[in-house]
mmCIF file of C-alpha atoms and ligand atoms in Angstrom:
data_model
loop_
_atom_site.group_PDB
_atom_site.id
_atom_site.type_symbol
_atom_site.label_atom_id
_atom_site.label_comp_id
_atom_site.label_asym_id
_atom_site.label_seq_id
_atom_site.Cartn_x
_atom_site.Cartn_y
_atom_site.Cartn_z
ATOM 1 C CA MET G 149 7.982 -15.539 9.783
ATOM 2 C CA LEU G 150 7.961 -11.796 10.328
ATOM 3 C CA LEU G 151 10.100 -9.839 7.875
ATOM 4 C CA LYS G 152 11.938 -6.614 8.656
ATOM 5 C CA ILE G 153 10.180 -3.563 7.186
ATOM 6 C CA VAL G 154 12.822 -1.186 5.858
ATOM 7 C CA GLN G 155 12.577 2.565 6.512
ATOM 8 C CA VAL G 156 12.970 5.471 4.089
ATOM 9 C CA GLY G 157 16.586 5.957 3.049
ATOM 10 C CA VAL G 158 17.205 2.304 2.200
ATOM 11 C CA PRO G 159 17.879 2.196 -1.581
ATOM 12 C CA VAL G 160 15.520 -0.727 -2.361
ATOM 13 C CA LEU G 161 12.555 1.601 -1.676
ATOM 14 C CA ARG G 162 13.686 3.824 -4.569
ATOM 15 C CA SER G 163 15.253 1.443 -7.069
ATOM 16 C CA GLY G 164 12.170 0.008 -8.835
ATOM 17 C CA THR G 165 11.161 -3.642 -9.218
ATOM 18 C CA CYS G 166 11.310 -6.606 -11.583
ATOM 19 C CA PRO G 167 8.147 -8.308 -12.907
ATOM 20 C CA LEU G 168 7.575 -11.990 -12.083
ATOM 21 C CA THR G 169 6.892 -14.800 -14.550
ATOM 22 C CA ARG G 170 3.960 -17.172 -14.015
ATOM 23 C CA ASP G 171 6.421 -19.972 -13.238
ATOM 24 C CA GLU G 172 8.174 -17.821 -10.630
ATOM 25 C CA ILE G 173 4.813 -16.932 -9.058
ATOM 26 C CA LYS G 174 3.906 -20.610 -8.698
ATOM 27 C CA GLY G 175 7.338 -21.492 -7.293
ATOM 28 C CA ALA G 176 8.009 -22.192 -3.634
ATOM 29 C CA GLU G 177 10.135 -19.070 -3.066
ATOM 30 C CA ILE G 178 7.482 -16.563 -4.145
ATOM 31 C CA GLN G 179 4.682 -18.481 -2.407
ATOM 32 C CA GLN G 180 6.751 -18.382 0.783
ATOM 33 C CA ALA G 181 7.462 -14.655 0.339
ATOM 34 C CA ILE G 182 3.709 -13.994 -0.065
ATOM 35 C CA GLU G 183 2.935 -15.898 3.143
ATOM 36 C CA TRP G 184 5.607 -14.025 5.105
ATOM 37 C CA MET G 185 4.486 -10.667 3.677
ATOM 38 C CA ARG G 186 0.919 -11.448 4.779
ATOM 39 C CA GLU G 187 2.085 -12.210 8.332
ATOM 40 C CA THR G 188 4.292 -9.102 8.394
ATOM 41 C CA MET G 189 1.487 -6.822 7.117
ATOM 42 C CA ARG G 190 -0.967 -8.154 9.727
ATOM 43 C CA GLU G 191 1.544 -7.824 12.567
ATOM 44 C CA ALA G 192 2.567 -4.242 11.618
ATOM 45 C CA PRO G 193 -0.447 -3.683 11.296
ATOM 46 C CA GLY G 194 -0.958 -2.290 7.798
ATOM 47 C CA VAL G 195 -3.453 -2.445 4.928
ATOM 48 C CA GLY G 196 -0.835 -3.119 2.293
ATOM 49 C CA LEU G 197 2.796 -4.139 1.989
ATOM 50 C CA ALA G 198 4.947 -3.980 -1.126
ATOM 51 C CA ALA G 199 7.912 -6.294 -1.704
ATOM 52 C CA PRO G 200 10.514 -3.458 -1.656
ATOM 53 C CA GLN G 201 9.403 -2.672 1.909
ATOM 54 C CA VAL G 202 10.797 -6.042 2.985
ATOM 55 C CA GLY G 203 13.913 -5.644 0.844
ATOM 56 C CA LEU G 204 12.703 -7.539 -2.246
ATOM 57 C CA PRO G 205 12.940 -5.655 -5.592
ATOM 58 C CA LEU G 206 9.938 -7.548 -7.029
ATOM 59 C CA ARG G 207 6.707 -6.312 -8.635
ATOM 60 C CA LEU G 208 4.610 -7.846 -5.859
ATOM 61 C CA ALA G 209 2.386 -6.454 -3.105
ATOM 62 C CA VAL G 210 -0.180 -7.781 -0.636
ATOM 63 C CA ILE G 211 -3.340 -5.957 0.472
ATOM 64 C CA GLU G 212 -5.947 -6.493 3.191
ATOM 65 C CA ASP G 213 -8.165 -3.994 4.996
ATOM 66 C CA ILE G 214 -10.545 -4.912 7.802
ATOM 67 C CA ALA G 215 -11.738 -1.386 8.658
ATOM 68 C CA ASP G 216 -15.106 0.170 7.850
ATOM 69 C CA VAL G 217 -14.931 4.006 7.895
ATOM 70 C CA PRO G 218 -17.797 5.518 5.889
ATOM 71 C CA GLU G 219 -16.454 9.113 5.898
ATOM 72 C CA LYS G 220 -13.307 7.900 4.119
ATOM 73 C CA GLU G 221 -15.255 5.562 1.806
ATOM 74 C CA ARG G 222 -13.284 2.800 3.474
ATOM 75 C CA LYS G 223 -14.711 -0.720 3.416
ATOM 76 C CA PRO G 224 -13.180 -4.098 4.229
ATOM 77 C CA VAL G 225 -11.037 -5.585 1.435
ATOM 78 C CA PRO G 226 -10.218 -9.298 1.668
ATOM 79 C CA PHE G 227 -6.583 -10.407 1.538
ATOM 80 C CA HIS G 228 -5.216 -10.553 -1.972
ATOM 81 C CA VAL G 229 -1.957 -10.400 -3.883
ATOM 82 C CA LEU G 230 -1.032 -7.961 -6.666
ATOM 83 C CA ILE G 231 1.667 -9.053 -9.105
ATOM 84 C CA ASN G 232 2.927 -7.041 -12.123
ATOM 85 C CA PRO G 233 0.070 -4.527 -11.716
ATOM 86 C CA GLN G 234 -0.781 -1.937 -14.355
ATOM 87 C CA LEU G 235 -2.616 1.079 -12.971
ATOM 88 C CA THR G 236 -5.159 3.236 -14.823
ATOM 89 C CA LEU G 237 -6.358 6.350 -12.982
ATOM 90 C CA GLY G 238 -10.017 7.396 -13.141
ATOM 91 C CA ALA G 239 -11.484 10.876 -12.989
ATOM 92 C CA GLY G 240 -11.722 12.868 -9.763
ATOM 93 C CA VAL G 241 -9.194 13.511 -7.006
ATOM 94 C CA VAL G 242 -9.657 13.124 -3.240
ATOM 95 C CA GLU G 243 -7.336 14.209 -0.439
ATOM 96 C CA HIS G 244 -6.824 12.337 2.812
ATOM 97 C CA TYR G 245 -4.040 11.911 5.333
ATOM 98 C CA GLU G 246 -2.067 8.748 4.686
ATOM 99 C CA GLY G 247 0.989 7.100 6.177
ATOM 100 C CA CYS G 248 3.417 4.347 5.273
ATOM 101 C CA LEU G 249 5.022 1.501 7.210
ATOM 102 C CA SER G 250 8.365 2.633 5.736
ATOM 103 C CA LEU G 251 7.932 6.180 7.154
ATOM 104 C CA ASP G 252 6.977 5.090 10.622
ATOM 105 C CA GLY G 253 5.208 7.712 12.737
ATOM 106 C CA PHE G 254 4.386 10.302 10.059
ATOM 107 C CA GLN G 255 1.425 11.228 7.862
ATOM 108 C CA ALA G 256 0.532 13.853 5.270
ATOM 109 C CA LEU G 257 -2.351 14.953 3.097
ATOM 110 C CA VAL G 258 -2.015 13.170 -0.258
ATOM 111 C CA PRO G 259 -4.201 13.773 -3.314
ATOM 112 C CA ARG G 260 -5.142 10.517 -5.076
ATOM 113 C CA ALA G 261 -7.464 9.495 -7.886
ATOM 114 C CA HIS G 262 -10.901 8.625 -6.507
ATOM 115 C CA ALA G 263 -11.199 5.528 -8.690
ATOM 116 C CA VAL G 264 -8.740 3.254 -10.460
ATOM 117 C CA THR G 265 -8.575 0.168 -12.622
ATOM 118 C CA VAL G 266 -5.764 -2.316 -12.023
ATOM 119 C CA ASP G 267 -4.795 -5.207 -14.295
ATOM 120 C CA ALA G 268 -2.573 -7.665 -12.464
ATOM 121 C CA LEU G 269 -1.814 -11.321 -11.799
ATOM 122 C CA ASP G 270 -3.048 -13.057 -8.659
ATOM 123 C CA HIS G 271 -1.102 -15.483 -6.432
ATOM 124 C CA HIS G 272 -1.730 -18.299 -8.954
ATOM 125 C CA GLY G 273 -0.376 -16.168 -11.810
ATOM 126 C CA GLU G 274 -3.895 -15.723 -13.223
ATOM 127 C CA PRO G 275 -4.965 -12.359 -14.694
ATOM 128 C CA VAL G 276 -7.320 -10.255 -12.586
ATOM 129 C CA LYS G 277 -8.980 -6.901 -13.231
ATOM 130 C CA ILE G 278 -9.784 -4.747 -10.210
ATOM 131 C CA GLU G 279 -12.163 -1.770 -10.334
ATOM 132 C CA ALA G 280 -11.806 0.177 -7.107
ATOM 133 C CA GLY G 281 -12.959 3.448 -5.570
ATOM 134 C CA GLY G 282 -12.519 5.309 -2.294
ATOM 135 C CA TRP G 283 -9.942 4.103 0.222
ATOM 136 C CA TYR G 284 -9.264 0.858 -1.655
ATOM 137 C CA ALA G 285 -8.286 2.914 -4.717
ATOM 138 C CA ARG G 286 -5.885 4.866 -2.448
ATOM 139 C CA ILE G 287 -4.300 1.662 -1.123
ATOM 140 C CA LEU G 288 -3.801 0.363 -4.671
ATOM 141 C CA GLN G 289 -2.152 3.621 -5.794
ATOM 142 C CA HIS G 290 0.093 3.679 -2.702
ATOM 143 C CA GLU G 291 1.271 0.067 -3.148
ATOM 144 C CA ILE G 292 1.805 0.330 -6.911
ATOM 145 C CA ASP G 293 3.792 3.526 -6.301
ATOM 146 C CA HIS G 294 6.110 1.459 -4.082
ATOM 147 C CA LEU G 295 6.767 -0.883 -7.016
ATOM 148 C CA ASP G 296 7.912 2.131 -9.055
ATOM 149 C CA GLY G 297 10.147 3.453 -6.253
ATOM 150 C CA THR G 298 7.714 6.249 -5.381
ATOM 151 C CA LEU G 299 6.705 7.173 -1.808
ATOM 152 C CA TYR G 300 3.732 9.270 -0.637
ATOM 153 C CA ILE G 301 6.147 12.050 0.341
ATOM 154 C CA ASP G 302 6.709 12.552 -3.420
ATOM 155 C CA ARG G 303 2.980 13.331 -3.833
ATOM 156 C CA MET G 304 1.994 14.936 -0.513
ATOM 157 C CA HIS G 305 1.120 18.543 0.184
ATOM 158 C CA THR G 306 4.463 19.179 1.864
ATOM 159 C CA ARG G 307 3.213 21.654 4.462
ATOM 160 C CA THR G 308 0.734 19.085 5.857
ATOM 161 C CA PHE G 309 3.528 16.622 6.763
ATOM 162 C CA THR G 310 3.078 15.752 10.458
ATOM 163 C CA THR G 311 3.824 13.168 13.086
ATOM 164 C CA THR G 312 0.941 10.766 13.614
ATOM 165 C CA ARG G 313 0.882 11.826 17.277
ATOM 166 C CA ASN G 314 0.356 15.503 16.388
ATOM 167 C CA LEU G 315 -2.274 14.617 13.772
ATOM 168 C CA THR G 316 -4.201 12.520 16.287
ATOM 169 C CA GLN G 317 -4.134 15.387 18.807
ATOM 170 C CA LEU G 318 -5.335 17.818 16.144
ATOM 171 C CA LEU G 319 -8.218 15.591 15.066
ATOM 172 C CA THR G 320 -9.189 14.864 18.680
ATOM 173 C CA SER G 321 -9.314 18.577 19.578
ATOM 174 C CA ASP G 322 -11.337 19.314 16.402
ATOM 175 C CA ALA G 323 -13.875 16.690 17.399
ATOM 176 C CA GLY G 324 -14.194 18.257 20.857
ATOM 177 C CA GLU G 325 -15.223 21.673 19.571
HETATM 178 ZN ZN1 LIG U 1635 3.918 2.492 1.999
#
């Protein structure tokens, strides 16, 4: 089932989230929510979707990236679930344009840590440790921000905020010169 992705201004995007117990994770309701979030993320399409974006104030997100873009250090990431994640930022900052399914049609330049470590639970409630760099590290920071009620517009260089259409035109004309 496809879930409705809420847009900026809906309070659940700003209110923070509750952690899940291992029993809750293994229960039918959360397993169903994970399945529906996966379908919704793929349909959007997006590379990550956090529970608040579908109206659920839970410390849960799904991630999957199929793209391979060397200049952004972006490589395919298989589907996985992040529950109750704890984020540790590594050294070094990189800036790229990023967008959000809850701010449809816009992007901005956002500085993010180049590498991160995440301790979380997987969809079975088992502990996992993720060491990530490049674009995957950006996705993790973006999704975990959602769980804390933070959006990329809180971190962006404000004067780079643009519609995706204008950004695409800008990048296309750059490439032509
Ligand atoms: Zn987002």
